[in-house]
XYZ file of C-alpha atoms in Angstrom:
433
model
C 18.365 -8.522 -8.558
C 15.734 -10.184 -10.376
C 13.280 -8.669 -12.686
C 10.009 -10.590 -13.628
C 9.101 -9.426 -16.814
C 5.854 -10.688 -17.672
C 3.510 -8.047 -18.398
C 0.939 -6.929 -15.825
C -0.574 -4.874 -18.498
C -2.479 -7.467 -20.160
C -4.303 -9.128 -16.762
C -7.731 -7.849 -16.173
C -8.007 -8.124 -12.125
C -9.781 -10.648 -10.399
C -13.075 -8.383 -9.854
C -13.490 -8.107 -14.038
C -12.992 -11.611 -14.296
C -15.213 -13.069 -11.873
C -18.083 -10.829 -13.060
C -18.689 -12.897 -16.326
C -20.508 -15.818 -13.753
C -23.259 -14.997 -11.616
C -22.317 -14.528 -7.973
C -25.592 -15.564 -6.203
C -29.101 -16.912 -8.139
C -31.485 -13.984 -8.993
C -33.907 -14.594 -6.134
C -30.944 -14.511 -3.571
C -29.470 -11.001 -5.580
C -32.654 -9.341 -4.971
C -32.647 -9.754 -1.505
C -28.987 -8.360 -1.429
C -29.537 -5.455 -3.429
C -29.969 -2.656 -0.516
C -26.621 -0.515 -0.091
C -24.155 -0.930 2.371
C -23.519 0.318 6.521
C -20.576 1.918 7.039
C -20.052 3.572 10.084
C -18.318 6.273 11.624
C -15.586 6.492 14.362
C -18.197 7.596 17.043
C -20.574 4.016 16.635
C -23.903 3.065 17.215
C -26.360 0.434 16.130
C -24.156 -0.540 13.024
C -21.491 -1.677 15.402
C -23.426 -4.801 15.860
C -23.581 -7.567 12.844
C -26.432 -10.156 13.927
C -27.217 -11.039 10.727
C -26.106 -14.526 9.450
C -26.289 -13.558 5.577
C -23.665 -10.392 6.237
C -20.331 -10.746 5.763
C -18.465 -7.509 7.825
C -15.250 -6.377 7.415
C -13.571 -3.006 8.469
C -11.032 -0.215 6.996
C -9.533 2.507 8.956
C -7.548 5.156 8.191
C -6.825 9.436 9.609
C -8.739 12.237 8.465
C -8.930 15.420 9.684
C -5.109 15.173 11.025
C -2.754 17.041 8.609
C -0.080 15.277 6.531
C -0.807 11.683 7.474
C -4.758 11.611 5.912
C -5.999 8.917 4.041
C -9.585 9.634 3.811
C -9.845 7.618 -0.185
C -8.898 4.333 1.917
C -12.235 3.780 3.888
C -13.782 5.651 0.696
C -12.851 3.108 -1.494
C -13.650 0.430 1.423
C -17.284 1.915 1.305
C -17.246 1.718 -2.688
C -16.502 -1.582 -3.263
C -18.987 -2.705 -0.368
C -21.703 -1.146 -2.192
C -20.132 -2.051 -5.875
C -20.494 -5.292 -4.259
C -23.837 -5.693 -3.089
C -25.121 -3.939 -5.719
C -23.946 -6.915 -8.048
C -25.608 -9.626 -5.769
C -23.450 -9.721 -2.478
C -20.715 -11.957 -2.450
C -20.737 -15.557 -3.053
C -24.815 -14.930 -1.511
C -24.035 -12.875 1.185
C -24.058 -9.159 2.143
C -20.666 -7.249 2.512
C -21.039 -4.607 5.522
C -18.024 -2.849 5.356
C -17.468 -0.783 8.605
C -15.244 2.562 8.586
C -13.222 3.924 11.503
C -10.871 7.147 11.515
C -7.966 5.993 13.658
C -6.973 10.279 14.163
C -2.916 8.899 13.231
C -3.185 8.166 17.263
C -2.199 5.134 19.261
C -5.498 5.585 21.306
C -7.462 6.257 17.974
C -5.990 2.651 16.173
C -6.474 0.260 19.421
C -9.953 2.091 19.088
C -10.494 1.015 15.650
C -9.357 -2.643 16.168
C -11.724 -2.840 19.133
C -14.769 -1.703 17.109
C -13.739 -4.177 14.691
C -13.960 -6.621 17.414
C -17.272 -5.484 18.506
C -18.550 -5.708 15.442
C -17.733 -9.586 14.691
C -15.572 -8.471 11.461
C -14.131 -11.437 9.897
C -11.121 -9.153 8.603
C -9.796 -5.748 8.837
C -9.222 -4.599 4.922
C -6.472 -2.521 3.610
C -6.318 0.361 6.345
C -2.959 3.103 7.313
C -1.948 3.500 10.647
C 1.844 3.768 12.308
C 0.249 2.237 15.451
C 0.778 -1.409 14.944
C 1.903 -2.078 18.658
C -1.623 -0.768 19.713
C -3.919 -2.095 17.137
C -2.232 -5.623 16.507
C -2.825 -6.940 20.247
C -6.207 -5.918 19.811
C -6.888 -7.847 16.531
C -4.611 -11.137 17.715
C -6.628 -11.243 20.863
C -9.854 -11.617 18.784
C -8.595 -13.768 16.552
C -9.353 -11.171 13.201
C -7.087 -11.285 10.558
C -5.383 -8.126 8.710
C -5.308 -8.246 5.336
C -2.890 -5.536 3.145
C -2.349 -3.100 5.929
C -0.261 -0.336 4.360
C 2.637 -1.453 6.208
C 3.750 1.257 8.502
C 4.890 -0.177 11.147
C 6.655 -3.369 12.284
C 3.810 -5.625 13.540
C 2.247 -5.983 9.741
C 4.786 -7.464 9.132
C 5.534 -10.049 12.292
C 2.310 -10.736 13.575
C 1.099 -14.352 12.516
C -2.180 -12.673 11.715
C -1.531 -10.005 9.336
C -1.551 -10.626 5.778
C 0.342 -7.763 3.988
C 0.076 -7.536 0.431
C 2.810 -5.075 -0.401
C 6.579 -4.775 0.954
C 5.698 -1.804 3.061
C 8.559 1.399 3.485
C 11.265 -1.200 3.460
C 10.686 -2.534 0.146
C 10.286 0.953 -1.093
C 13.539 2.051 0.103
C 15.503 -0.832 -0.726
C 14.133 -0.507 -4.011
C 14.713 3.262 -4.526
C 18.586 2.290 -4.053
C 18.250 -0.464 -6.066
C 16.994 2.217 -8.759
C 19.726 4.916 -8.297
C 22.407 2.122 -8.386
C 21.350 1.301 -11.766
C 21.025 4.744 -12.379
C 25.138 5.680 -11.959
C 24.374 7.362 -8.678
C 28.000 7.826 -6.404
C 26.517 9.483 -3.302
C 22.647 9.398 -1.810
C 21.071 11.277 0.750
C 18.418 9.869 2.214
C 15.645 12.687 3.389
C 13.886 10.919 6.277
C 11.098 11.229 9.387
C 13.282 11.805 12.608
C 11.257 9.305 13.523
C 12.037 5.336 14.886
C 9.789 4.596 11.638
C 12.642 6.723 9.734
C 15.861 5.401 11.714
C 14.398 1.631 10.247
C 14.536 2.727 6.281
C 18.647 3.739 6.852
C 19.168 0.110 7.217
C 17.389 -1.229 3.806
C 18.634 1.862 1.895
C 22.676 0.795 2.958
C 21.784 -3.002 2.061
C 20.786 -1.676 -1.214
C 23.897 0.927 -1.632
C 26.716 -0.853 -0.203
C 27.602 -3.486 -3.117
C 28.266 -0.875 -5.189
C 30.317 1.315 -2.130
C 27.868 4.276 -2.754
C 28.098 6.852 0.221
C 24.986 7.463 2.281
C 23.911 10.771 3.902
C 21.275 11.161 6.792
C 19.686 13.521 6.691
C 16.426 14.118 9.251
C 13.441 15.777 8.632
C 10.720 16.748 10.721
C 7.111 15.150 9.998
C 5.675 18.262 9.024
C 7.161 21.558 8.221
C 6.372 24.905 5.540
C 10.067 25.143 4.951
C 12.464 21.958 4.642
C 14.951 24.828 2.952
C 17.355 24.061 5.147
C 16.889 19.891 4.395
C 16.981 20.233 0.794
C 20.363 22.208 1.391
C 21.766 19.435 3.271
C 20.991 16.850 0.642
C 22.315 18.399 -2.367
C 25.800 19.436 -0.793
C 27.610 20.646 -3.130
C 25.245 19.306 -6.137
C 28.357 17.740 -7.966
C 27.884 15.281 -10.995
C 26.470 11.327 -9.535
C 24.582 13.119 -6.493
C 21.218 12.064 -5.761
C 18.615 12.133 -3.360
C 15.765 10.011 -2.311
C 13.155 11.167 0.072
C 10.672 9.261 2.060
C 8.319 11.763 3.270
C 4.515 11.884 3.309
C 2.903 13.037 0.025
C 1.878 16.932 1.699
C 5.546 17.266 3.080
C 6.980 16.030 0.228
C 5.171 19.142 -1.791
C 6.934 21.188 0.615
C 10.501 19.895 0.337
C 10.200 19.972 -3.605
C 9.687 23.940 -3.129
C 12.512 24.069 -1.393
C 14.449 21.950 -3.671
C 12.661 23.973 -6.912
C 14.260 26.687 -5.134
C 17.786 25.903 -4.511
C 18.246 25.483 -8.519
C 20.623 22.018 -8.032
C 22.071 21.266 -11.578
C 23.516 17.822 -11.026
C 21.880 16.192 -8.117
C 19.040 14.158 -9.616
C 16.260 13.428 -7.087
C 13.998 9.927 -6.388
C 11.548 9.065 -3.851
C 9.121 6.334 -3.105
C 5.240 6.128 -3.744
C 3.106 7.445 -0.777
C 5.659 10.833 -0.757
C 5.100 11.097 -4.582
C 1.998 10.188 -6.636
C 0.896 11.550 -9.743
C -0.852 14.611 -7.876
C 2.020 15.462 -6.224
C 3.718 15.695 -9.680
C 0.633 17.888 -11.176
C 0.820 19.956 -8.146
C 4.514 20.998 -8.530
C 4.368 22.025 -12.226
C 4.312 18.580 -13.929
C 7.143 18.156 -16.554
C 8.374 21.474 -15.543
C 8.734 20.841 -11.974
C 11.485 19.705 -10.101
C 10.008 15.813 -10.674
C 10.754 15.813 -14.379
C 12.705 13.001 -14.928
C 12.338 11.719 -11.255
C 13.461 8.094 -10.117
C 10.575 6.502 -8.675
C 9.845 2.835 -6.936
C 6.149 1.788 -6.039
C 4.671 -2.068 -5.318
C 1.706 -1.816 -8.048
C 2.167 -1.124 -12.150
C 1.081 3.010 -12.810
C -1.991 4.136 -12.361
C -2.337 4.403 -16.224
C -1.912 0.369 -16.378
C -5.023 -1.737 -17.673
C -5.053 -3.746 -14.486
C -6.732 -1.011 -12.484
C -9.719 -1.042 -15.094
C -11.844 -2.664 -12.284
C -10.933 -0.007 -9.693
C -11.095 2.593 -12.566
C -14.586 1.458 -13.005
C -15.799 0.900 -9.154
C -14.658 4.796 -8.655
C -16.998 6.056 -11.840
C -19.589 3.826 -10.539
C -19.963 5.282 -6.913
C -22.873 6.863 -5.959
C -22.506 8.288 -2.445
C -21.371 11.672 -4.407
C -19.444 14.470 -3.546
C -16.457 12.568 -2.370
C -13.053 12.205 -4.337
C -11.331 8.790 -4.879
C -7.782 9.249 -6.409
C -6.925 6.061 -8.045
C -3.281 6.884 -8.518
C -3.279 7.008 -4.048
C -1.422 3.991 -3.577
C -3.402 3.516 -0.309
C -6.498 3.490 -2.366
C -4.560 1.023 -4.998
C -3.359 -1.154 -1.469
C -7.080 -1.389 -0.489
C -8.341 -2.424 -3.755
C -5.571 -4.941 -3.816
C -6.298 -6.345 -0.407
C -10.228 -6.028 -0.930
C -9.263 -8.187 -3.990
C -7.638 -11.030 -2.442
C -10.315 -11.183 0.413
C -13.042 -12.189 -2.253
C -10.378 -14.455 -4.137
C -10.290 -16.013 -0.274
C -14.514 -15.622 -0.514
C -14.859 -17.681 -3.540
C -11.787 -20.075 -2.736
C -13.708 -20.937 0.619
C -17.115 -20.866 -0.956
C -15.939 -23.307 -3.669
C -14.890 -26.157 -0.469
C -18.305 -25.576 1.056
C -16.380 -23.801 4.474
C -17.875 -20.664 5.808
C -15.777 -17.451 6.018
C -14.813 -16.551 9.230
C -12.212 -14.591 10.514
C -10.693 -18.344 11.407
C -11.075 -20.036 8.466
C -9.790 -17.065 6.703
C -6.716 -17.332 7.993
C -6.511 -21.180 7.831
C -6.632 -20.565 3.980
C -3.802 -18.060 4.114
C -1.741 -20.129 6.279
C -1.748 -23.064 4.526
C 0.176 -21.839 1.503
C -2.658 -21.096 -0.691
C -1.423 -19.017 -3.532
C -3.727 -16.142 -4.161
C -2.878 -14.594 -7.350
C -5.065 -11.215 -8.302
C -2.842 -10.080 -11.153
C -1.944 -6.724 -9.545
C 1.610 -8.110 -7.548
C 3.034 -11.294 -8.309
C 1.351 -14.362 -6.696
C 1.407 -13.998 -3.240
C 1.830 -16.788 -0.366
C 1.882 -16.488 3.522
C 2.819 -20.228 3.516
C 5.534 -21.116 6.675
C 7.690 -22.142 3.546
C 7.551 -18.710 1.415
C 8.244 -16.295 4.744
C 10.994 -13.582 4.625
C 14.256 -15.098 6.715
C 14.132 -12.203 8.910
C 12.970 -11.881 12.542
C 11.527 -8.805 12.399
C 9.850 -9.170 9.026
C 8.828 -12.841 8.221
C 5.179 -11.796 6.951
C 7.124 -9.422 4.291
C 6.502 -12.088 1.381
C 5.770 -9.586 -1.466
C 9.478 -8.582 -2.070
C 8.623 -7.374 -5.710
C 8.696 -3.593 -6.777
C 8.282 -1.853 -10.182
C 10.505 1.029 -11.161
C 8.937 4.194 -12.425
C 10.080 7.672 -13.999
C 8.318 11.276 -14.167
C 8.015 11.093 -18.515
C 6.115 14.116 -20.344
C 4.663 14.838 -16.677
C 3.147 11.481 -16.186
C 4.445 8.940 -13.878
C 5.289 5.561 -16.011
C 7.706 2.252 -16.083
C 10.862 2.617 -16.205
C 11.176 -1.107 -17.463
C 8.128 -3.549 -17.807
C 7.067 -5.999 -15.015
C 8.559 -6.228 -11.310
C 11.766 -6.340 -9.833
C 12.386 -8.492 -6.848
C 14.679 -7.178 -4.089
C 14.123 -10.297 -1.450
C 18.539 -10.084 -1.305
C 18.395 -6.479 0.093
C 15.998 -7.237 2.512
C 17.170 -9.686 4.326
C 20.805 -8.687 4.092
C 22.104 -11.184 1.180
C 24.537 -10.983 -1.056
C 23.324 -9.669 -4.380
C 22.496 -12.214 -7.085
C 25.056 -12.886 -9.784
């Protein structure tokens, strides 16, 4: 395992940086200064972009389903469109950022990607959905490019048009074992979806175990329950000294299984879990440094919330003014948009600066030619032929890097500085010496 230990803390992201240079003259910013479309799931006349001087992209995400909601994605998506525009457009042209709920359906995501496709975007941006096998076709066929899907399912990370920008569940798993290795742990259970999503992360989680012979447990979960009693009671086992348990739930049934767990009293099992099931609300929610999270293992792709390098989507959440809607910056699916938002305008300015004009094809032409886009919140990344993951299932998996965390004083924070890279685990290697 290797641990890059340079300091995220001290990079202001790419957004804070490029504001000290004018993005367009004054005349042009003038012109630009009118607010963003955004549109809903049921379209209309914003579906269409006719205008040569408009740049549209599109975020989707559920609301209104339950447990799998991500309503601060296409939130943020509409921030930063009018954060942008507000400034002067980018590199002289307007950002229309177009919003879709995808309903955590297969009909609702090919949906999406085909109102992205009716609407000439030249990217979809961040965005959540399991559905890859619907929505990918629909993108490839067009010829749209997806950049830092949240990386749910198997086609962000295979299809030669998607662009991820974080290692998905199976980073987050492999790195959770990587964790509890290094924590002493001699036994995990792994709390799961009884899902084909879940059956993947038993895979990554044994890569990550087995040099050290730690015993896995299974154990199955449904998607969405008010009692995982009888789950919780499976993992801890007979809560002897070196148990632990990782869980890779969703964030509301992940509130859920820590009553159950609160409730069960376990006195040696020590518990972990991945960002997405835990964030620092679910920690506030379930009684902070006095809940059953205190002193909880946790692995996530970005630095904490609390790091300087989210100053710029600190700032862009203060500065909205569509009111009355709540943008958790500690949501790593807000924190994955922002990130992906981010390296589209580092792509913007990169394609600006060779005189090319960005379209969905020359987009990816940039990415695909080994371009390193570096934002400062993940280590450089590079969807160059040469820099792919050796894996057939996941060769567009090139951010391999992960940053421990642990529940401190009720606040979610590193566990060691920088990012750990766990490339070996993912593709089945031997562990470095």
């Amino acid at each position: 395992m290797t641990s890059r230990r340079d300091s995220f803390q001290g990079r202001p992201p790419i957004a804070r940086r490029r504001r000290r240079r004018p993005i367009a003259a004054a005349a042009t910013a003038a012109a630009l200064l009118p607010t963003l479309f955004s549109a809903s799931a049921c379209g209309g006349p914003a579906d269409a972009s006719t205008n040569t001087d408009e740049l549209t992209v599109m975020t989707w995400a559920p609301s209104g389903t339950g447990s799998a909601d991500r309503p601060g994605m296409t939130a943020i998506a509409e921030a930063i469109g009018q954060d942008v525009n507000l400034k002067g457009g980018l590199n002289g042209h307007r950002l229309r950022v177009v919003t879709c709920n995808e309903h955590n359906t297969s009909e609702g995501a090919k949906d999406c990607a085909q109102r992205a496709v009716d609407a000439k975007a030249v990217a979809v941006i961040g965005s959540y959905s399991q559905w890859g096998d619907a929505f990918m076709p629909v993108l490839e066929r067009a010829g749209i490019p997806l950049i830092g899907g949240y990386g749910l399912s198997q086609p962000e990370f295979s299809s030669p048009l998607s662009y991820p920008v974080d290692g998905g569940m199976p980073a987050l798993i492999a790195g959770s074992g990587r964790q509890l290795v290094e924590a002493g742990c001699k036994a995990v259970a792994l709390i799961r979806p009884d899902t084909p999503a879940g059956d993947n992360l038993l895979g990554y989680l044994g890569n990550a175990l087995k040099p050290a012979g730690i015993k896995l447990l299974d154990v199955k979960a449904p998607e969405q329950s008010s009692d995982y009693t009888p789950v919780a009671r499976k993992a801890i086992g007979k809560d002897e000294p070196g148990n632990c348990v990782t869980s890779a739930l969703a964030a509301e049934p992940t509130g859920n299984l820590l009553d159950a767990y609160r409730r069960l009293t376990p006195k040696n099992t020590r518990i972990a879990s991945v960002i997405g099931s835990v964030q620092q609300s679910v920690v506030d929610s379930t009684g902070g440094d006095s809940g059953p999270l205190a002193g909880a293992y946790v692995t996530s792709w970005y630095p904490p919330e609390s790091a300087k390098t989210w100053d710029g989507l600190r700032s862009v959440v203060r500065a909205d003014t569509t009111g009355g809607r709540t943008i958790d910056v500690a949501d790593p699916g807000v924190q994955t948009t922002w990130v992906a938002y981010e390296v589209f305008r580092l792509v913007s300015d990169k394609l600006a600066a060779a005189g090319k004009p960005v379209t969905a094809k020359s987009i990816a032409a940039l990415l695909d030619s080994g371009e390193v886009i570096d934002v400062g919140l993940t280590p450089p990344l590079n969807w160059g032929t040469t820099n792919m993951l050796p894996s057939g299932e996941s060769p567009r998996l090139v951010n391999t890097w992960i940053t421990y965390q642990v529940v401190k004083g009720g606040r979610m924070t590193l566990q060691q500085p920088g990012f750990v890279d766990i490339r070996w685990v993912l593709t089945g290697a031997r562990p470095p010496a």
